[in-house]
mmCIF file of N, CA, C and O in Angstrom:
data_model
loop_
_atom_site.group_PDB
_atom_site.id
_atom_site.type_symbol
_atom_site.label_atom_id
_atom_site.label_comp_id
_atom_site.label_asym_id
_atom_site.label_seq_id
_atom_site.Cartn_x
_atom_site.Cartn_y
_atom_site.Cartn_z
ATOM 1 N N GLU A 88 -1.232 -10.151 -4.784
ATOM 2 C CA GLU A 88 -0.041 -9.811 -4.205
ATOM 3 C C GLU A 88 0.113 -8.477 -4.514
ATOM 4 O O GLU A 88 0.797 -7.914 -3.606
ATOM 5 N N LYS A 89 -0.541 -7.708 -5.944
ATOM 6 C CA LYS A 89 -0.327 -5.985 -5.694
ATOM 7 C C LYS A 89 -0.653 -5.309 -4.814
ATOM 8 O O LYS A 89 -0.794 -4.086 -4.262
ATOM 9 N N PRO A 90 -2.225 -5.816 -4.335
ATOM 10 C CA PRO A 90 -2.836 -4.742 -2.854
ATOM 11 C C PRO A 90 -1.993 -4.905 -2.151
ATOM 12 O O PRO A 90 -1.880 -4.207 -1.029
ATOM 13 N N VAL A 91 -1.355 -6.425 -1.745
ATOM 14 C CA VAL A 91 -0.259 -6.258 -0.453
ATOM 15 C C VAL A 91 0.808 -5.412 -0.850
ATOM 16 O O VAL A 91 1.528 -4.977 -0.009
ATOM 17 N N LEU A 92 1.504 -5.374 -2.021
ATOM 18 C CA LEU A 92 2.703 -4.594 -2.380
ATOM 19 C C LEU A 92 2.217 -3.405 -2.045
ATOM 20 O O LEU A 92 2.661 -2.266 -1.691
ATOM 21 N N ILE A 93 0.801 -2.687 -2.422
ATOM 22 C CA ILE A 93 0.559 -1.308 -2.302
ATOM 23 C C ILE A 93 0.613 -1.015 -0.506
ATOM 24 O O ILE A 93 0.681 -0.034 -0.730
ATOM 25 N N LEU A 94 -0.270 -1.568 -0.103
ATOM 26 C CA LEU A 94 -0.347 -1.336 1.189
ATOM 27 C C LEU A 94 0.901 -1.240 1.881
ATOM 28 O O LEU A 94 1.090 -0.314 2.803
ATOM 29 N N GLU A 95 1.908 -2.258 1.705
ATOM 30 C CA GLU A 95 3.280 -2.060 2.255
ATOM 31 C C GLU A 95 3.830 -0.800 1.765
ATOM 32 O O GLU A 95 4.318 -0.170 2.428
ATOM 33 N N ALA A 96 3.653 -0.525 0.509
ATOM 34 C CA ALA A 96 4.270 0.829 -0.047
ATOM 35 C C ALA A 96 3.946 1.881 0.444
ATOM 36 O O ALA A 96 4.541 3.054 1.101
ATOM 37 N N ILE A 97 2.296 2.040 0.693
ATOM 38 C CA ILE A 97 1.900 3.369 1.601
ATOM 39 C C ILE A 97 2.628 3.229 2.933
ATOM 40 O O ILE A 97 2.674 4.229 3.650
ATOM 41 N N TYR A 98 2.630 2.317 3.589
ATOM 42 C CA TYR A 98 2.855 1.694 5.091
ATOM 43 C C TYR A 98 4.685 2.364 5.023
ATOM 44 O O TYR A 98 4.519 3.428 5.691
ATOM 45 N N ASP A 99 5.326 2.124 4.271
ATOM 46 C CA ASP A 99 6.538 2.550 4.196
ATOM 47 C C ASP A 99 7.160 3.903 3.975
ATOM 48 O O ASP A 99 8.100 4.488 4.087
ATOM 49 N N ALA A 100 5.813 4.117 3.122
ATOM 50 C CA ALA A 100 6.007 6.126 2.684
ATOM 51 C C ALA A 100 6.017 6.963 3.715
ATOM 52 O O ALA A 100 4.729 6.686 4.948
ATOM 53 N N PRO A 101 6.901 8.164 3.999
ATOM 54 C CA PRO A 101 6.688 8.914 4.417
ATOM 55 C C PRO A 101 5.354 9.977 4.626
ATOM 56 O O PRO A 101 5.763 10.840 3.590
ATOM 57 N N GLY A 102 4.390 9.816 4.982
ATOM 58 C CA GLY A 102 3.338 10.433 4.833
ATOM 59 C C GLY A 102 2.375 9.804 3.647
ATOM 60 O O GLY A 102 2.202 8.938 3.372
ATOM 61 N N GLU A 103 1.579 10.717 3.195
ATOM 62 C CA GLU A 103 0.757 10.646 2.048
ATOM 63 C C GLU A 103 1.420 10.079 1.084
ATOM 64 O O GLU A 103 2.472 10.841 0.226
ATOM 65 N N VAL A 104 0.766 9.321 0.155
ATOM 66 C CA VAL A 104 1.338 9.205 -1.364
ATOM 67 C C VAL A 104 0.179 9.537 -1.980
ATOM 68 O O VAL A 104 -1.080 9.600 -2.392
ATOM 69 N N ILE A 105 0.529 9.357 -3.838
ATOM 70 C CA ILE A 105 -0.469 9.629 -4.786
ATOM 71 C C ILE A 105 -0.106 8.037 -5.936
ATOM 72 O O ILE A 105 0.774 7.719 -5.319
ATOM 73 N N ALA A 106 -0.932 8.054 -6.556
ATOM 74 C CA ALA A 106 -1.396 6.751 -7.036
ATOM 75 C C ALA A 106 0.159 6.632 -7.960
ATOM 76 O O ALA A 106 0.601 5.502 -8.525
ATOM 77 N N SER A 107 0.709 7.721 -8.563
ATOM 78 C CA SER A 107 1.545 7.562 -9.581
ATOM 79 C C SER A 107 2.926 7.233 -9.118
ATOM 80 O O SER A 107 3.737 6.166 -9.200
ATOM 81 N N GLN A 108 2.772 7.320 -7.813
ATOM 82 C CA GLN A 108 4.087 7.139 -7.035
ATOM 83 C C GLN A 108 3.915 5.707 -6.894
ATOM 84 O O GLN A 108 5.227 4.818 -6.719
ATOM 85 N N LEU A 109 2.615 4.965 -5.942
ATOM 86 C CA LEU A 109 2.617 3.291 -5.901
ATOM 87 C C LEU A 109 2.545 2.664 -7.115
ATOM 88 O O LEU A 109 3.414 1.702 -7.145
ATOM 89 N N GLN A 110 2.425 3.703 -8.474
ATOM 90 C CA GLN A 110 2.440 2.770 -9.545
ATOM 91 C C GLN A 110 4.234 2.406 -9.846
ATOM 92 O O GLN A 110 4.529 1.401 -10.580
ATOM 93 N N ARG A 111 5.026 3.216 -9.853
ATOM 94 C CA ARG A 111 6.376 2.920 -9.827
ATOM 95 C C ARG A 111 6.845 2.076 -8.659
ATOM 96 O O ARG A 111 7.743 1.256 -9.117
ATOM 97 N N THR A 112 6.579 2.513 -7.909
ATOM 98 C CA THR A 112 6.998 1.347 -6.617
ATOM 99 C C THR A 112 6.705 -0.072 -6.768
ATOM 100 O O THR A 112 7.185 -1.033 -6.512
ATOM 101 N N VAL A 113 5.267 -0.263 -6.756
ATOM 102 C CA VAL A 113 4.926 -1.583 -7.348
ATOM 103 C C VAL A 113 4.996 -2.354 -8.892
ATOM 104 O O VAL A 113 5.034 -3.582 -9.109
ATOM 105 N N VAL A 114 5.369 -1.245 -9.808
ATOM 106 C CA VAL A 114 5.879 -1.640 -11.119
ATOM 107 C C VAL A 114 4.427 -2.397 -11.700
ATOM 108 O O VAL A 114 4.528 -3.793 -11.740
ATOM 109 N N THR A 115 3.240 -1.484 -11.779
ATOM 110 C CA THR A 115 2.305 -1.996 -12.392
ATOM 111 C C THR A 115 2.010 -0.714 -13.244
ATOM 112 O O THR A 115 2.305 0.026 -13.639
ATOM 113 N N THR A 116 0.575 -1.162 -13.850
ATOM 114 C CA THR A 116 -0.026 -0.046 -14.689
ATOM 115 C C THR A 116 -0.708 1.073 -13.782
ATOM 116 O O THR A 116 -0.982 0.846 -12.988
ATOM 117 N N TYR A 117 -0.619 2.324 -14.339
ATOM 118 C CA TYR A 117 -1.522 3.421 -13.634
ATOM 119 C C TYR A 117 -2.754 2.854 -13.581
ATOM 120 O O TYR A 117 -3.346 2.674 -12.350
ATOM 121 N N ALA A 118 -3.458 2.175 -14.473
ATOM 122 C CA ALA A 118 -4.814 1.713 -14.250
ATOM 123 C C ALA A 118 -5.087 0.654 -13.286
ATOM 124 O O ALA A 118 -5.953 0.738 -12.916
ATOM 125 N N HIS A 119 -4.200 -0.070 -13.480
ATOM 126 C CA HIS A 119 -4.101 -1.464 -12.158
ATOM 127 C C HIS A 119 -3.933 -0.879 -10.740
ATOM 128 O O HIS A 119 -4.661 -1.558 -9.821
ATOM 129 N N THR A 120 -3.174 0.329 -10.651
ATOM 130 C CA THR A 120 -3.039 0.868 -9.034
ATOM 131 C C THR A 120 -4.235 1.280 -8.944
ATOM 132 O O THR A 120 -4.360 1.180 -7.753
ATOM 133 N N VAL A 121 -4.480 2.166 -9.857
ATOM 134 C CA VAL A 121 -6.060 2.801 -9.280
ATOM 135 C C VAL A 121 -7.339 1.818 -9.043
ATOM 136 O O VAL A 121 -7.715 2.393 -7.919
ATOM 137 N N LYS A 122 -7.500 0.907 -9.997
ATOM 138 C CA LYS A 122 -8.390 -0.226 -9.359
ATOM 139 C C LYS A 122 -7.968 -0.896 -8.435
ATOM 140 O O LYS A 122 -8.740 -0.980 -7.387
ATOM 141 N N GLN A 123 -6.802 -1.356 -7.726
ATOM 142 C CA GLN A 123 -6.726 -1.451 -6.565
ATOM 143 C C GLN A 123 -6.917 -0.833 -5.739
ATOM 144 O O GLN A 123 -6.969 -1.147 -4.435
ATOM 145 N N VAL A 124 -6.268 0.643 -5.484
ATOM 146 C CA VAL A 124 -6.561 1.593 -4.544
ATOM 147 C C VAL A 124 -8.120 1.807 -4.147
ATOM 148 O O VAL A 124 -8.278 1.703 -3.169
ATOM 149 N N SER A 125 -8.944 1.443 -5.412
ATOM 150 C CA SER A 125 -9.755 1.911 -5.188
ATOM 151 C C SER A 125 -10.568 0.054 -4.316
ATOM 152 O O SER A 125 -11.495 0.758 -3.641
ATOM 153 N N ARG A 126 -10.041 -0.957 -4.811
ATOM 154 C CA ARG A 126 -10.692 -2.088 -3.600
ATOM 155 C C ARG A 126 -10.111 -1.641 -1.980
ATOM 156 O O ARG A 126 -10.977 -2.301 -1.529
ATOM 157 N N LEU A 127 -9.009 -1.480 -1.947
ATOM 158 C CA LEU A 127 -8.185 -1.649 -0.560
ATOM 159 C C LEU A 127 -9.245 -0.116 0.016
ATOM 160 O O LEU A 127 -9.820 -0.086 1.064
ATOM 161 N N GLU A 128 -9.754 0.919 -0.689
ATOM 162 C CA GLU A 128 -10.224 1.963 -0.239
ATOM 163 C C GLU A 128 -11.879 1.218 0.025
ATOM 164 O O GLU A 128 -12.949 1.380 1.314
ATOM 165 N N ASP A 129 -12.466 0.503 -0.605
ATOM 166 C CA ASP A 129 -13.833 -0.200 -0.639
ATOM 167 C C ASP A 129 -13.512 -0.966 0.677
ATOM 168 O O ASP A 129 -14.772 -1.370 1.786
ATOM 169 N N HIS A 130 -12.660 -1.490 1.113
ATOM 170 C CA HIS A 130 -12.688 -2.835 2.403
ATOM 171 C C HIS A 130 -11.884 -1.549 3.388
ATOM 172 O O HIS A 130 -11.772 -2.415 4.486
ATOM 173 N N GLY A 131 -11.988 -0.280 3.245
ATOM 174 C CA GLY A 131 -11.790 0.340 4.509
ATOM 175 C C GLY A 131 -10.452 0.250 4.989
ATOM 176 O O GLY A 131 -10.022 0.577 6.199
ATOM 177 N N LEU A 132 -9.483 -0.182 4.026
ATOM 178 C CA LEU A 132 -7.840 0.441 4.708
ATOM 179 C C LEU A 132 -7.054 1.052 4.438
ATOM 180 O O LEU A 132 -6.034 1.186 4.888
ATOM 181 N N ILE A 133 -7.487 2.100 3.478
ATOM 182 C CA ILE A 133 -6.947 3.281 2.499
ATOM 183 C C ILE A 133 -8.046 4.088 3.024
ATOM 184 O O ILE A 133 -8.949 3.858 2.490
ATOM 185 N N ARG A 134 -7.745 5.960 2.780
ATOM 186 C CA ARG A 134 -8.559 6.552 2.413
ATOM 187 C C ARG A 134 -8.090 7.621 1.337
ATOM 188 O O ARG A 134 -6.657 7.669 1.470
ATOM 189 N N LYS A 135 -8.353 8.093 0.316
ATOM 190 C CA LYS A 135 -8.041 9.110 -0.432
ATOM 191 C C LYS A 135 -8.732 10.510 0.247
ATOM 192 O O LYS A 135 -9.523 11.058 0.413
ATOM 193 N N GLN A 136 -7.654 11.824 -0.318
ATOM 194 C CA GLN A 136 -8.007 13.015 0.078
ATOM 195 C C GLN A 136 -7.710 13.837 -1.162
ATOM 196 O O GLN A 136 -6.524 13.513 -1.551
ATOM 197 N N ARG A 137 -8.739 14.471 -1.612
ATOM 198 C CA ARG A 137 -8.236 15.423 -2.890
ATOM 199 C C ARG A 137 -7.668 16.280 -2.014
ATOM 200 O O ARG A 137 -8.002 17.221 -1.062
ATOM 201 N N ASP A 138 -6.325 17.211 -2.843
ATOM 202 C CA ASP A 138 -5.576 18.153 -2.467
ATOM 203 C C ASP A 138 -5.113 18.747 -4.128
ATOM 204 O O ASP A 138 -4.309 18.257 -4.616
ATOM 205 N N GLY A 139 -6.042 19.628 -4.230
ATOM 206 C CA GLY A 139 -6.068 20.539 -5.324
ATOM 207 C C GLY A 139 -6.300 19.236 -6.699
ATOM 208 O O GLY A 139 -7.383 18.651 -6.852
ATOM 209 N N ARG A 140 -5.173 19.016 -7.805
ATOM 210 C CA ARG A 140 -5.598 18.067 -8.815
ATOM 211 C C ARG A 140 -5.347 16.319 -8.123
ATOM 212 O O ARG A 140 -5.791 15.724 -9.100
ATOM 213 N N LYS A 141 -4.750 16.323 -7.170
ATOM 214 C CA LYS A 141 -4.090 15.405 -6.988
ATOM 215 C C LYS A 141 -4.579 14.647 -5.504
ATOM 216 O O LYS A 141 -5.776 15.195 -4.876
ATOM 217 N N LYS A 142 -5.024 13.419 -5.689
ATOM 218 C CA LYS A 142 -5.781 12.729 -4.608
ATOM 219 C C LYS A 142 -4.390 11.829 -3.843
ATOM 220 O O LYS A 142 -4.030 10.787 -4.270
ATOM 221 N N LYS A 143 -4.661 12.259 -2.522
ATOM 222 C CA LYS A 143 -3.278 12.052 -1.616
ATOM 223 C C LYS A 143 -3.993 10.628 -0.931
ATOM 224 O O LYS A 143 -5.176 10.256 -0.421
ATOM 225 N N ILE A 144 -3.403 9.417 -0.959
ATOM 226 C CA ILE A 144 -3.816 8.047 -0.080
ATOM 227 C C ILE A 144 -3.143 8.123 1.174
ATOM 228 O O ILE A 144 -1.656 8.284 1.133
ATOM 229 N N GLN A 145 -3.625 7.413 1.952
ATOM 230 C CA GLN A 145 -3.208 7.345 3.158
ATOM 231 C C GLN A 145 -4.028 6.269 3.769
ATOM 232 O O GLN A 145 -4.832 5.829 3.616
ATOM 233 N N LEU A 146 -3.302 5.128 5.010
ATOM 234 C CA LEU A 146 -3.927 4.161 5.194
ATOM 235 C C LEU A 146 -4.886 4.598 6.432
ATOM 236 O O LEU A 146 -4.522 5.746 7.236
ATOM 237 N N THR A 147 -6.119 3.774 6.573
ATOM 238 C CA THR A 147 -7.075 3.795 7.875
ATOM 239 C C THR A 147 -6.095 3.388 9.021
ATOM 240 O O THR A 147 -5.097 2.555 8.594
ATOM 241 N N GLU A 148 -6.906 3.401 10.171
ATOM 242 C CA GLU A 148 -6.116 2.476 11.414
ATOM 243 C C GLU A 148 -6.047 0.983 11.133
ATOM 244 O O GLU A 148 -5.177 0.483 11.151
ATOM 245 N N THR A 149 -7.307 0.822 10.610
ATOM 246 C CA THR A 149 -7.392 -0.819 10.348
ATOM 247 C C THR A 149 -6.155 -0.979 9.175
ATOM 248 O O THR A 149 -5.307 -2.175 9.423
ATOM 249 N N GLY A 150 -5.798 -0.251 8.028
ATOM 250 C CA GLY A 150 -5.214 -0.534 7.395
ATOM 251 C C GLY A 150 -3.690 -0.569 7.767
ATOM 252 O O GLY A 150 -2.930 -1.085 7.451
ATOM 253 N N GLU A 151 -3.254 0.330 8.568
ATOM 254 C CA GLU A 151 -2.285 0.280 9.085
ATOM 255 C C GLU A 151 -1.824 -0.646 10.047
ATOM 256 O O GLU A 151 -0.676 -1.171 9.945
ATOM 257 N N THR A 152 -2.842 -1.296 10.750
ATOM 258 C CA THR A 152 -2.709 -2.925 11.422
ATOM 259 C C THR A 152 -2.356 -3.758 10.410
ATOM 260 O O THR A 152 -1.393 -4.697 10.407
ATOM 261 N N VAL A 153 -3.208 -3.999 9.188
ATOM 262 C CA VAL A 153 -2.664 -4.876 8.260
ATOM 263 C C VAL A 153 -1.427 -4.512 7.461
ATOM 264 O O VAL A 153 -1.073 -5.776 7.549
ATOM 265 N N ALA A 154 -1.285 -3.523 7.144
ATOM 266 C CA ALA A 154 -0.100 -3.328 6.607
ATOM 267 C C ALA A 154 1.062 -3.581 7.735
ATOM 268 O O ALA A 154 2.151 -4.159 6.879
ATOM 269 N N GLU A 155 1.193 -3.132 8.937
ATOM 270 C CA GLU A 155 2.168 -3.646 9.820
ATOM 271 C C GLU A 155 2.654 -4.690 9.890
ATOM 272 O O GLU A 155 3.444 -5.547 9.861
ATOM 273 N N LYS A 156 1.466 -5.714 9.953
ATOM 274 C CA LYS A 156 1.099 -7.433 9.887
ATOM 275 C C LYS A 156 1.793 -7.866 8.644
ATOM 276 O O LYS A 156 2.274 -8.715 8.881
ATOM 277 N N LEU A 157 1.551 -7.364 7.612
ATOM 278 C CA LEU A 157 2.506 -7.696 6.431
ATOM 279 C C LEU A 157 3.846 -7.752 6.627
ATOM 280 O O LEU A 157 4.381 -8.666 5.316
ATOM 281 N N VAL A 158 4.287 -6.491 6.611
ATOM 282 C CA VAL A 158 5.502 -6.005 6.693
ATOM 283 C C VAL A 158 6.493 -7.316 7.497
ATOM 284 O O VAL A 158 7.243 -7.706 7.377
ATOM 285 N N GLU A 159 5.361 -7.645 9.143
ATOM 286 C CA GLU A 159 6.131 -8.188 9.693
ATOM 287 C C GLU A 159 6.220 -9.838 9.132
ATOM 288 O O GLU A 159 7.409 -10.533 9.446
ATOM 289 N N LEU A 160 5.242 -10.172 8.317
ATOM 290 C CA LEU A 160 5.164 -11.718 7.887
ATOM 291 C C LEU A 160 6.270 -11.827 6.667
ATOM 292 O O LEU A 160 6.784 -12.767 6.507
ATOM 293 N N ASP A 161 6.427 -10.733 5.746
ATOM 294 C CA ASP A 161 7.531 -10.569 4.708
ATOM 295 C C ASP A 161 8.938 -10.732 5.380
ATOM 296 O O ASP A 161 9.517 -11.233 4.927
ATOM 297 N N LYS A 162 9.178 -10.003 6.751
ATOM 298 C CA LYS A 162 10.340 -10.289 7.186
ATOM 299 C C LYS A 162 10.289 -11.425 7.288
ATOM 300 O O LYS A 162 11.259 -12.424 7.662
ATOM 301 N N THR A 163 9.713 -12.138 8.384
ATOM 302 C CA THR A 163 9.599 -13.414 8.977
ATOM 303 C C THR A 163 9.564 -14.618 8.118
ATOM 304 O O THR A 163 10.639 -15.323 7.819
ATOM 305 N N LEU A 164 9.262 -14.306 6.966
ATOM 306 C CA LEU A 164 9.449 -15.305 5.554
ATOM 307 C C LEU A 164 10.526 -14.869 4.567
ATOM 308 O O LEU A 164 11.303 -16.126 4.679
ATOM 309 N N PHE A 165 11.166 -13.858 4.990
ATOM 310 C CA PHE A 165 12.419 -13.909 4.251
ATOM 311 C C PHE A 165 13.840 -14.300 5.256
ATOM 312 O O PHE A 165 14.366 -15.293 4.855
ATOM 313 N N GLU A 166 13.335 -14.074 6.422
ATOM 314 C CA GLU A 166 14.573 -14.336 7.698
ATOM 315 C C GLU A 166 14.352 -16.159 7.124
ATOM 316 O O GLU A 166 15.543 -16.909 7.491
ATOM 317 N N ALA A 167 13.319 -16.872 7.142
ATOM 318 C CA ALA A 167 13.273 -18.504 7.268
ATOM 319 C C ALA A 167 13.637 -18.796 5.953
ATOM 320 O O ALA A 167 14.574 -19.832 5.977
ATOM 321 N N SER A 168 13.623 -18.117 4.970
ATOM 322 C CA SER A 168 14.061 -18.654 3.559
ATOM 323 C C SER A 168 15.550 -18.388 3.839
ATOM 324 O O SER A 168 16.246 -19.176 2.593
ATOM 325 N N THR A 169 16.460 -17.821 4.412
ATOM 326 C CA THR A 169 17.731 -17.392 4.035
ATOM 327 C C THR A 169 18.540 -17.951 5.551
ATOM 328 O O THR A 169 19.545 -17.741 5.448
ATOM 329 N N GLY A 170 17.434 -18.693 5.970
ATOM 330 C CA GLY A 170 18.208 -19.400 7.228
ATOM 331 C C GLY A 170 18.885 -18.165 8.451
ATOM 332 O O GLY A 170 19.321 -18.555 9.564
ATOM 333 N N GLY A 171 18.185 -17.026 8.462
ATOM 334 C CA GLY A 171 18.662 -15.880 9.455
ATOM 335 C C GLY A 171 17.810 -16.061 10.658
ATOM 336 O O GLY A 171 17.742 -15.349 11.780
ATOM 337 N N GLY A 172 16.530 -16.962 10.800
ATOM 338 C CA GLY A 172 15.359 -16.872 11.669
ATOM 339 C C GLY A 172 16.014 -18.250 12.384
ATOM 340 O O GLY A 172 14.872 -18.436 13.774
ATOM 341 N N GLN A 173 17.009 -18.936 12.482
ATOM 342 C CA GLN A 173 17.341 -20.022 13.026
ATOM 343 C C GLN A 173 18.216 -19.780 14.236
ATOM 344 O O GLN A 173 19.086 -19.071 14.405
#
């Protein structure tokens, strides 16, 4: 669940984000956020770039595609559960 929320948060963010922003958005600990970000990076869905002391996080092309589909799925499931998709 948290990796999905992290991908969606990066997708929805205007530009690059840092782990502490994701931590607040996803509502989890910083350590858990960093662990999930590393896992997503290992799977090629995100990349980190050092900018001074900060590591900016952005989606890869594959990550962008996956996140877009997850957002679409969330929207479809929400509409179905509220009767908006009928």
